[in-house]
Amino acid sequence: MFNRLLVIGVFVVGSLCADDGFDDEFEEDGFDDETIEIVQTTSVKKSDHSFKGSVTFSTSYNYKHHQPVNNTNNDFRGISSAKISSDIEYKYNIDDNYKLKSTLKLHKDFIYDLRDDNYKTTPKEYDQDIDINELYIQGELSNNTDITIGRQIVVWGKSDNIRVTDILNPLNNTTPGMVDIEDLRLGTTMTKIDHFYDKWSFSGILLHENRYSNLPQYGSDFAPSNQVMANSLSVDEPTNSIKNTGFALSAKAELNGQDIALYYSNKYVDNTTYRSNMAGFAYNKVIDSFLLKTEIAHFDNYDSSSVDKKTDALVGFEYNGISDGSISLEVANKDENIQYALRFTQSYLNQTLDFTALANFYGKELEDGGLIRVWFDYDIDDSLQTSFGIVDYQGGDKQNFEMIKDNDRLFASLKYSF
């Protein structure tokens, strides 16, 4: 409980110490008369190809684990990762109306080779993996209608921290709490048609691929140490067939400082053996320096007699009146449990140094457990960025958090973008 109160204090003190952003005054520009020089340039044809990406080295140090009782179990103490990963994005303009995009993710974690005496079991796909996360063709069917075919990411909802209506793409949850949702989504093969009318956009989606979230694997300190129990948490994905194809509809609009979205889907529920109808609603509204947000999703779970229907809901706000910073709070009733997400961000040194603190807890009185993550991102130059921070896992009544309460770690990374 002390740590939970401490993080709230960090947020309050941080927000009070930041500039409020309300007392800025406009100054006269004071421009001198200048001579305008007209320079003749030659037009350059836009390349049909574009290629960019990044290479990242990341590491972490577990400082709270104890020596394993059984020598056949992994010893998670000390350095727990020495990973090199890369994200590569390729775009190709097929013609004036159609383009192709591909995103490749790959990594190699050398910790399992460097500390093979400590890691008796290597978790599946933790040591190395290659994934084509996106591969699609996008183009125009008409002036107001687009089509996108292939593996892609489609974001639903307004929340940055808690998923309520954002259900179309699974997540890479192999190391929970270490990365934000926006960097965890896994691409899914779909056919999506978008139609634009005035301020509205309407989408119809066929979900051809039943791809499930990646859960912690046996041999990881985020999975049960019992192999049978660890393997039982994952469910085989349904075959990708016409019968198992899901579909989804959405309608979205941006209307005078407010966003509204309506959603419907019929698909397999992530990591389960049943399908569900979902009807959802999301809404944002700007009031002065506040962004108010809400989401509601109702699931009927119609083809499973063992699972009842449910309704998840979220309310939250984001305050942007802090100069170069913001603070947000989101509260959700999800899976019949209360979840809180409190985030504070602040930029320094001409926005080259970003500080972020995130507290994510479960239970009406925070009794179910959660985590606190605090980190800095620093731009060394346009192509080089470093990050470092700490994550503290809090045990509680919720079994999955009680199980990982000793997983606290320091982490750091160095990223080169090209």
XYZ file of C-alpha atoms in Angstrom:
418
model
C 0.000 0.000 0.000
C 2.965 2.309 0.686
C 4.124 1.993 -2.931
C 0.627 2.708 -4.198
C 0.408 5.897 -2.134
C 3.950 6.828 -3.192
C 3.158 6.767 -6.895
C 0.121 8.997 -6.336
C 2.440 11.439 -4.577
C 4.853 11.328 -7.517
C 2.058 12.267 -9.904
C 0.804 15.125 -7.748
C 4.249 16.601 -7.081
C 5.247 16.245 -10.727
C 2.173 18.048 -11.966
C 2.555 20.855 -9.426
C 6.213 21.394 -10.303
C 5.471 21.621 -14.032
C 4.583 24.927 -15.673
C 0.825 25.424 -15.813
C 0.916 26.772 -19.342
C -1.759 29.442 -18.714
C 0.472 32.539 -18.238
C 2.251 32.496 -21.590
C 2.002 35.907 -23.277
C 2.333 36.639 -26.951
C 5.268 38.864 -27.813
C 5.713 41.019 -30.869
C 7.565 39.247 -33.615
C 9.785 42.227 -34.404
C 10.618 41.040 -37.907
C 12.859 43.345 -39.915
C 12.157 44.059 -43.548
C 13.689 41.287 -45.570
C 14.517 40.870 -49.201
C 12.677 37.972 -50.728
C 14.862 35.925 -53.017
C 13.179 33.733 -55.596
C 15.113 30.554 -56.231
C 14.277 28.410 -59.212
C 14.179 24.725 -58.381
C 13.778 21.621 -60.431
C 10.991 19.197 -59.657
C 11.990 15.828 -58.234
C 9.912 12.747 -58.930
C 8.681 11.128 -55.754
C 10.207 7.707 -55.288
C 7.907 4.718 -55.625
C 9.781 3.008 -52.774
C 10.378 4.015 -49.160
C 12.325 2.109 -46.582
C 12.817 2.910 -42.900
C 13.277 1.143 -39.614
C 15.185 0.852 -36.373
C 17.640 -1.354 -34.519
C 17.396 -1.504 -30.727
C 19.537 -3.026 -28.012
C 17.618 -3.507 -24.760
C 18.467 -5.038 -21.416
C 16.893 -5.516 -18.009
C 18.108 -6.341 -14.517
C 15.910 -8.261 -12.068
C 16.790 -7.138 -8.536
C 14.134 -8.814 -6.387
C 14.139 -12.495 -7.360
C 15.350 -15.143 -4.923
C 17.556 -18.126 -5.645
C 15.416 -21.000 -6.963
C 14.884 -23.891 -4.548
C 15.199 -26.466 -7.321
C 18.324 -26.449 -9.502
C 16.226 -27.529 -12.490
C 14.308 -24.228 -12.420
C 15.452 -21.044 -14.138
C 17.380 -18.528 -12.049
C 15.927 -15.121 -12.966
C 18.221 -13.063 -10.741
C 20.422 -10.397 -12.290
C 20.528 -9.538 -15.980
C 17.430 -11.069 -17.582
C 17.651 -9.746 -21.142
C 20.274 -8.777 -23.723
C 18.118 -8.338 -26.789
C 18.744 -6.926 -30.238
C 15.525 -6.206 -32.118
C 14.626 -4.523 -35.378
C 11.493 -3.037 -36.936
C 11.670 -2.595 -40.707
C 8.974 -0.829 -42.730
C 8.750 -0.939 -46.529
C 6.281 0.968 -48.727
C 5.796 0.685 -52.459
C 3.522 2.871 -54.584
C 2.099 0.428 -57.109
C 0.443 3.233 -59.053
C -1.333 6.527 -58.325
C -4.158 4.757 -56.485
C -2.632 1.695 -54.825
C 0.250 1.133 -52.424
C 1.805 -1.797 -50.583
C 3.083 -1.688 -47.008
C 5.043 -4.293 -45.071
C 6.369 -4.228 -41.496
C 8.858 -6.858 -40.332
C 9.703 -7.410 -36.662
C 12.571 -9.603 -35.532
C 14.649 -10.085 -32.403
C 17.404 -12.163 -30.870
C 17.891 -12.304 -27.075
C 21.429 -13.442 -26.272
C 20.737 -13.879 -22.552
C 19.787 -17.530 -23.075
C 23.199 -18.191 -24.617
C 25.224 -16.016 -22.247
C 23.546 -17.426 -19.120
C 22.705 -20.962 -20.238
C 23.579 -22.299 -16.758
C 20.867 -20.082 -15.236
C 18.201 -20.775 -17.863
C 17.438 -24.488 -17.841
C 14.326 -23.866 -19.962
C 14.142 -21.364 -22.827
C 10.636 -19.914 -23.226
C 9.157 -20.474 -26.667
C 10.019 -17.621 -29.089
C 11.697 -15.559 -26.332
C 15.221 -16.174 -27.594
C 14.483 -15.298 -31.232
C 11.527 -14.607 -33.483
C 10.616 -13.190 -36.898
C 7.144 -11.808 -37.568
C 5.577 -10.088 -40.575
C 3.372 -7.832 -38.477
C 1.867 -5.938 -41.430
C 1.569 -6.811 -45.114
C -1.273 -5.214 -47.040
C -2.328 -3.459 -50.230
C -4.378 -0.271 -49.922
C -6.081 1.731 -52.632
C -9.127 3.595 -53.912
C -12.253 1.920 -55.228
C -13.747 5.371 -55.905
C -13.266 8.979 -54.804
C -14.916 8.281 -51.436
C -14.173 4.593 -50.931
C -10.907 2.817 -50.029
C -10.043 -0.849 -49.707
C -7.261 -2.474 -47.647
C -6.440 -6.178 -48.006
C -3.885 -8.088 -45.930
C -2.397 -8.257 -42.438
C -3.026 -4.893 -40.776
C -3.680 -3.077 -37.495
C -7.048 -1.380 -36.878
C -7.395 0.603 -33.646
C -10.804 1.016 -32.044
C -11.636 3.120 -28.986
C -10.212 6.232 -27.312
C -8.271 4.886 -24.330
C -4.462 4.888 -24.275
C -4.075 2.436 -21.390
C -7.106 0.116 -21.049
C -8.701 -1.870 -23.869
C -12.509 -1.919 -23.865
C -13.673 -1.630 -27.498
C -10.198 -2.121 -29.031
C -10.591 -5.858 -29.742
C -9.675 -6.450 -33.392
C -5.926 -6.992 -32.940
C -4.292 -9.257 -30.346
C -1.329 -8.148 -28.224
C 2.173 -9.399 -27.524
C 1.795 -9.928 -23.768
C 4.903 -12.067 -23.198
C 6.355 -9.463 -20.783
C 3.296 -7.707 -19.270
C 3.623 -4.107 -18.181
C 6.918 -3.400 -19.917
C 5.559 -1.695 -23.063
C 2.539 0.503 -23.892
C -0.415 -0.946 -25.810
C 0.374 1.013 -28.990
C 3.633 -0.953 -29.389
C 2.095 -4.359 -28.571
C -0.580 -4.827 -31.236
C -0.168 -7.783 -33.577
C -1.354 -7.496 -37.173
C -4.324 -9.585 -38.345
C -5.289 -10.493 -41.905
C -8.435 -8.574 -42.914
C -10.298 -7.096 -45.835
C -11.415 -3.574 -44.918
C -13.550 -1.197 -46.969
C -13.815 2.452 -45.837
C -16.399 4.889 -47.145
C -16.185 8.612 -46.370
C -19.199 10.913 -46.294
C -18.971 14.476 -44.999
C -17.418 14.198 -41.496
C -18.217 10.512 -41.157
C -16.284 7.385 -42.088
C -17.899 3.946 -42.320
C -15.947 0.690 -42.314
C -16.819 -2.902 -43.085
C -14.258 -5.579 -42.177
C -13.864 -9.298 -42.828
C -11.496 -10.941 -40.321
C -9.840 -13.811 -42.179
C -7.175 -14.623 -39.581
C -7.916 -15.819 -36.050
C -4.741 -14.631 -34.365
C -4.558 -14.711 -30.562
C -2.482 -12.690 -28.102
C 0.967 -14.016 -27.200
C 0.902 -15.017 -23.525
C 3.892 -15.609 -21.199
C 5.443 -18.989 -21.978
C 6.753 -21.684 -19.659
C 10.319 -20.797 -18.668
C 9.522 -17.080 -18.331
C 9.212 -15.429 -14.921
C 5.780 -14.152 -16.032
C 4.387 -17.692 -16.455
C 3.606 -20.322 -13.805
C 6.616 -22.465 -12.872
C 4.425 -25.542 -13.346
C 4.636 -26.500 -17.022
C 1.178 -28.083 -17.198
C -0.425 -25.024 -15.624
C 1.530 -22.629 -17.863
C 0.550 -24.476 -21.034
C -3.102 -24.653 -19.977
C -3.454 -20.873 -20.101
C -3.030 -20.729 -23.877
C -5.728 -21.889 -26.313
C -5.168 -23.134 -29.857
C -6.301 -20.630 -32.453
C -9.322 -21.642 -34.587
C -8.507 -22.592 -38.155
C -8.647 -19.798 -40.713
C -11.655 -20.846 -42.762
C -14.764 -19.268 -44.282
C -16.815 -20.673 -41.402
C -14.536 -19.078 -38.802
C -14.243 -15.718 -40.578
C -15.307 -12.835 -38.370
C -16.734 -9.511 -39.432
C -16.926 -6.002 -38.001
C -18.570 -2.636 -38.694
C -17.752 0.862 -37.483
C -18.969 4.423 -37.939
C -16.808 7.352 -36.794
C -17.060 11.127 -36.937
C -15.141 14.223 -35.796
C -17.685 16.900 -34.870
C -16.655 20.297 -33.462
C -14.244 19.315 -30.702
C -15.719 15.889 -30.127
C -15.238 12.418 -31.594
C -17.877 9.727 -31.701
C -17.612 6.094 -32.788
C -20.001 3.149 -33.020
C -18.701 -0.423 -33.300
C -20.016 -3.925 -33.951
C -18.119 -7.191 -34.331
C -18.728 -10.919 -34.485
C -15.500 -12.830 -33.872
C -13.716 -15.279 -31.634
C -12.928 -13.806 -28.222
C -9.153 -13.582 -27.698
C -7.648 -16.808 -26.275
C -10.991 -18.595 -25.997
C -12.902 -21.245 -27.949
C -16.091 -19.227 -28.492
C -17.344 -16.308 -30.570
C -19.174 -13.219 -29.381
C -21.207 -10.328 -30.701
C -19.840 -7.027 -29.457
C -21.695 -3.703 -29.699
C -19.600 -0.739 -28.633
C -19.545 3.027 -28.310
C -16.672 5.491 -27.803
C -16.770 9.240 -27.264
C -14.228 12.048 -26.747
C -14.884 15.711 -26.021
C -12.477 18.632 -25.556
C -13.405 21.141 -22.818
C -10.764 23.853 -22.364
C -7.563 21.955 -21.429
C -9.391 18.715 -20.673
C -10.058 15.766 -22.951
C -12.960 13.686 -21.619
C -13.360 10.118 -22.856
C -15.703 7.182 -22.417
C -16.114 3.692 -23.888
C -18.792 1.008 -23.538
C -18.737 -2.531 -24.955
C -21.430 -5.184 -24.563
C -20.578 -8.856 -25.287
C -23.286 -11.484 -25.547
C -20.998 -14.569 -25.797
C -23.880 -16.265 -27.558
C -22.299 -19.602 -28.492
C -20.967 -20.602 -25.074
C -23.337 -21.829 -22.374
C -20.570 -21.550 -19.765
C -19.908 -17.824 -20.274
C -22.405 -15.109 -19.426
C -22.888 -11.906 -21.351
C -21.083 -8.868 -19.969
C -20.778 -5.101 -20.359
C -17.421 -3.316 -19.960
C -17.256 0.460 -19.491
C -14.572 3.133 -19.149
C -14.483 6.819 -18.206
C -11.448 9.067 -18.083
C -9.890 12.427 -18.665
C -6.618 13.889 -19.906
C -5.435 17.327 -18.749
C -3.130 19.135 -21.196
C -2.905 22.506 -19.425
C 0.608 21.660 -18.251
C 3.340 23.176 -20.414
C 4.972 20.304 -22.378
C 3.144 17.763 -20.242
C -0.123 16.033 -19.428
C -1.807 13.961 -16.754
C -4.550 11.409 -17.344
C -6.747 9.075 -15.324
C -8.838 6.209 -16.699
C -11.176 3.984 -14.697
C -12.814 0.905 -16.182
C -15.175 -1.807 -15.062
C -13.818 -4.667 -17.141
C -14.498 -8.389 -16.707
C -16.403 -7.526 -13.512
C -13.289 -5.941 -12.026
C -12.280 -2.304 -11.498
C -9.102 -1.171 -13.262
C -7.284 2.158 -12.795
C -4.650 3.738 -15.044
C -2.935 6.957 -13.938
C -0.314 8.502 -16.258
C 1.853 11.615 -16.017
C 4.177 12.852 -18.793
C 6.506 15.836 -18.941
C 9.096 16.979 -21.497
C 12.339 18.810 -20.687
C 15.389 20.183 -22.499
C 13.487 21.480 -25.526
C 11.437 18.290 -25.660
C 14.462 16.014 -26.028
C 13.945 14.411 -22.594
C 10.560 12.847 -21.796
C 9.584 11.628 -18.339
C 6.616 9.261 -17.933
C 5.098 7.594 -14.875
C 2.312 5.023 -15.165
C 0.361 3.315 -12.395
C -1.993 0.492 -13.362
C -3.979 -1.196 -10.561
C -6.928 -3.552 -10.162
C -9.638 -3.799 -7.529
C -11.998 -1.214 -6.085
C -9.481 -0.432 -3.340
C -6.383 -1.452 -5.371
C -6.363 -4.747 -3.485
C -5.954 -7.025 -6.509
C -2.460 -5.829 -7.420
C -0.919 -3.985 -10.355
C 2.256 -2.264 -11.431
C 4.129 1.025 -11.395
C 6.425 1.921 -14.307
C 8.601 5.058 -14.411
C 10.956 5.839 -17.297
C 12.857 8.477 -19.296
C 13.253 8.743 -23.080
C 16.136 10.902 -24.318
C 16.773 11.918 -27.936
C 20.556 12.005 -28.347
C 20.074 13.199 -31.935
C 17.591 12.721 -34.769
C 18.463 9.058 -35.198
C 19.612 7.919 -31.750
C 17.378 7.535 -28.677
C 17.975 6.009 -25.277
C 15.494 4.927 -22.607
C 15.871 3.807 -19.019
C 13.501 3.173 -16.163
C 12.100 0.873 -13.508
C 8.984 -1.282 -13.181
C 7.592 -2.417 -9.838
C 4.988 -5.204 -9.736
C 2.537 -5.194 -6.818
C 1.053 -8.435 -5.570
C -2.526 -8.724 -4.374
C -5.689 -10.770 -4.390
C -5.470 -11.253 -8.152
C -3.428 -14.423 -8.685
C -1.545 -13.337 -11.803
C -0.123 -10.274 -10.015
C 0.668 -12.144 -6.812
C 2.622 -14.642 -8.922
C 4.868 -11.961 -10.501
C 5.311 -9.625 -7.514
C 9.080 -10.391 -7.423
C 9.606 -9.507 -11.106
C 10.672 -5.902 -10.368
C 13.405 -4.785 -12.732
C 15.500 -1.958 -14.111
C 15.491 -1.620 -17.888
C 17.363 0.360 -20.530
C 17.606 0.535 -24.309
C 19.500 2.248 -27.123
C 17.635 2.712 -30.420
C 19.026 3.701 -33.817
C 16.491 4.784 -36.446
C 17.247 4.889 -40.159
